[in-house]
Amino acid sequence: MKVYVPRDYSACAMGADEVARAIEREAARRGLSLDLVRNGSRGLYWLEPLVEVERNGERIGYGPVTEEEVEGLFAAGFLEGKEHPARLGDPEEIPYLRRQKRVVFRRMGRTDPLSLDAYRQQGGLAGLTRALTLSPQQIVEEVTKSGLRGRGGAGFPTGIKWKTTLQAEADRKYVVCNADEGDSGTFSDRMVIEGDPFLLIEGMIIAGLAVGATEGYVYLRSEYPLARRVFEEALEKARAAGMLGNDILGSGKSFALNLYIGAGAYVCGEETALLESLEGKRGMVRPRPPLPAIRGLWQKPTVVNNVITLASVPVILADGAEAYAQLGVGRSKGTLPVQLSGNLKRPGLVEVPFGITLEELLFEYGGGTASGRPLKTIQIGGPLGPFLPPSLFSVTLDYEELTKVRGIVGHGGIVAFDDTVNLGRMARYAMEYCAGESCGKCTPCRIGSTRGMELLDQILSGKKGPGAAELLVDLCDVMVNASLCGLGGMTPFPVLSGLRFFPEDFGYSKEEVEPLLQKV
Ligand SMILES: Cc1cc2nc3c(=O)[nH]c(=O)nc-3n(C[C@H](O)[C@H](O)[C@H](O)COP(=O)(O)O)c2cc1C
Ligand code: SF4
């Protein structure tokens, strides 16, 4: 008899560890023997802790379960799948999950994350096994044909990046996984590392085979202690099983993988600052060119990719590029694990093909606001993403369509706010955030963010001078166009979108701000 209780960080925050211990205690008290598996979360966070019982190969879910309810669950016969107010039936039939297209997250929550056997049984290693039969050029070609674009934020085509590194001449090359996951409202990287770590390891090995790198690093956000523990254990197991090392699955090819804990700064997620940090230096942004793909870690050609980008690769190799490219729309191919959070009834992980509208995500999946008040705005793409009003919720999730309305996909995080939010305060927060996180290398960001804070303080206190709005827009224009990296370059997005769609929150009318905003 198998009982699954997630060991995902968010599930644990909702009491999953206490529930797991209570289940073990109650089973011992009743003299029952059961196999308690700590799985990853399915991503239905409003139902966590979501306990599942496996009987004759079928799963019955119960959630959210509290520690106090465990005795009652045993008494009601939950081990036989019997009725209880928390009974959800087959978790895969819950509409939130059933309607998704789980490609990268296909195993999430279904297996023991640290069992390589379970990984293999559920389709793991099929991509690597195929990659080992292909030449580097063929692997790069397959990834290019799939249309995969980087999921870290910029949406750069992965195949082109890999081809650049493959063609660079060097005695050593590296693959670096960006697992710094600093964007507010994002957690898909963490879920993969905690809930399906071999998938990331497999993706990194394939990336190494593709570009000719024999060594890789995962740069993990320091605020993810559980992900660190799980990944360390997964690495040990992968090494012991010959998945990593000098003879990958008996092929004679080699790849070594190391875990590096990040420095705890948002800017260290920017790929060149990350490389500086990985080299043991302060996380300062490097000017480009040269691109990391040509001169990256220790000045050697380096592929830097996000966790989700790398985790998509085994699936592409296993199912074929065409199958992946058939999903999505236009130049936005495949699926995106969207992370819904903020003021929503049903926050969680929703993996869907590109092309879905924001409205469907927010209402059909998210269920509208948790507060029951009107949904005023969403911030999409992290702390420096723009705020979009309800009039734009009909826009589809698509890199190009979102760009048309000055939106961004970013890392796929959507944070919802009801009508109690003040966009003037949120704009001020963006400037404050930038001032705190700026690496200090360039003036528009280092000085501009502090000037922006001061200006917004004046505007919001009602003591603004006659040209304050114009000055704010000018400052934003300089930051967007003259900053060295995206931190300073994107900080104006929440400011300008707030001003454009909600000028009253800044004490202005639409007529006052519209002419100013035309130039940015
Ligand atoms: C300030 C800043 C922070 C960033 N943080 C992250 C991050 O936490 N994770 C990430 O994957 N990319 C982050 N990026 C994007 C990376 O610089 C880079 O584009 C990405 O790692 C490339 O991988 P991809 O092609 O797979 O998206 C950040 C960029 C900026 C400007
Ligand atoms: S924009 Fe900010 S974080 Fe980026 S290089 Fe300039 S000072 Fe550093």
Coordinates of N, CA and C and ligand atoms in Angstrom, one line a residue, residues 150-156 161 178 180-183 189 266-267 269-271 304-307 309 485-487, ligand 1:
G150 N 14.2 30.0 -24.9 CA 14.6 30.1 -23.5 C 13.5 30.5 -22.6
R151 N 13.3 29.7 -21.5 CA 12.2 30.0 -20.6 C 12.7 30.9 -19.4
G152 N 13.9 31.3 -19.4 CA 14.4 32.2 -18.3 C 13.9 33.6 -18.3
G153 N 13.5 34.0 -19.5 CA 13.0 35.4 -19.6 C 13.1 36.0 -21.0
A154 N 14.2 35.8 -21.6 CA 14.4 36.5 -22.9 C 13.8 35.8 -24.1
G155 N 13.5 34.5 -24.0 CA 12.9 33.8 -25.1 C 13.8 33.6 -26.3
F156 N 15.1 33.6 -26.0 CA 16.0 33.4 -27.1 C 16.0 31.9 -27.6
K161 N 21.5 29.3 -29.8 CA 22.5 29.4 -28.7 C 23.4 28.2 -28.7
N178 N 20.8 27.9 -15.1 CA 20.4 29.1 -14.3 C 19.2 28.7 -13.5
D180 N 18.5 30.3 -10.5 CA 18.5 31.4 -9.5 C 17.0 31.8 -9.2
E181 N 16.2 31.5 -10.1 CA 14.7 31.8 -10.0 C 14.3 32.9 -9.0
G182 N 14.7 34.1 -9.4 CA 14.5 35.3 -8.5 C 13.2 36.0 -8.8
D183 N 12.5 35.7 -9.9 CA 11.2 36.4 -10.2 C 10.2 36.2 -9.1
D189 N 10.9 26.3 -11.5 CA 12.3 25.7 -11.5 C 12.4 24.9 -10.2
Y266 N 19.3 39.2 -6.7 CA 18.4 39.1 -7.9 C 19.3 39.2 -9.1
V267 N 20.3 40.1 -9.1 CA 21.1 40.3 -10.3 C 21.9 39.1 -10.7
G269 N 20.9 36.3 -11.2 CA 20.2 35.5 -12.2 C 20.5 36.0 -13.6
E270 N 21.0 37.2 -13.7 CA 21.4 37.7 -15.0 C 22.6 36.9 -15.4
E271 N 22.6 36.4 -16.6 CA 23.6 35.3 -16.9 C 25.0 35.7 -16.8
V304 N 24.4 28.9 -21.2 CA 23.6 29.2 -20.0 C 22.1 29.1 -20.3
N305 N 21.5 28.2 -19.7 CA 20.0 28.0 -19.9 C 19.3 27.9 -18.6
N306 N 18.0 28.3 -18.7 CA 17.1 28.1 -17.5 C 16.8 26.7 -17.2
V307 N 16.3 26.4 -16.0 CA 15.9 25.0 -15.6 C 14.9 24.5 -16.6
T309 N 14.0 25.4 -19.6 CA 14.6 25.1 -21.0 C 15.3 23.8 -21.0
C485 N 22.0 46.1 -18.5 CA 21.3 44.8 -18.5 C 19.8 45.0 -18.2
G486 N 19.1 43.9 -18.2 CA 17.6 44.0 -18.0 C 17.1 44.5 -16.7
L487 N 18.0 44.5 -15.7 CA 17.5 45.0 -14.4 C 17.1 46.5 -14.4
Ligands
LIG1 C1 18.1 41.0 -13.6 C2 17.9 39.7 -14.3 C3 17.6 38.5 -13.6 C4 17.5 37.3 -14.2 N1 17.2 36.2 -13.5 C5 17.0 35.0 -14.1 C6 16.7 33.8 -13.3 O1 16.6 33.9 -12.1 N2 16.6 32.7 -13.9 C7 16.8 32.6 -15.3 O2 16.8 31.5 -15.9 N3 17.1 33.6 -16.1 C8 17.2 34.9 -15.5 N4 17.5 35.9 -16.2 C9 17.8 35.8 -17.7 C10 19.2 35.3 -17.9 O3 20.0 36.4 -18.0 C11 19.3 34.5 -19.2 O4 18.7 35.2 -20.2 C12 18.8 33.1 -19.1 O5 19.4 32.4 -18.0 C13 19.1 32.3 -20.4 O6 18.5 31.1 -20.4 P1 17.3 30.7 -21.4 O7 17.8 31.0 -22.7 O8 17.2 29.2 -21.1 O9 16.2 31.5 -21.0 C14 17.6 37.2 -15.6 C15 17.9 38.4 -16.4 C16 18.0 39.6 -15.7 C17 18.4 40.8 -16.5

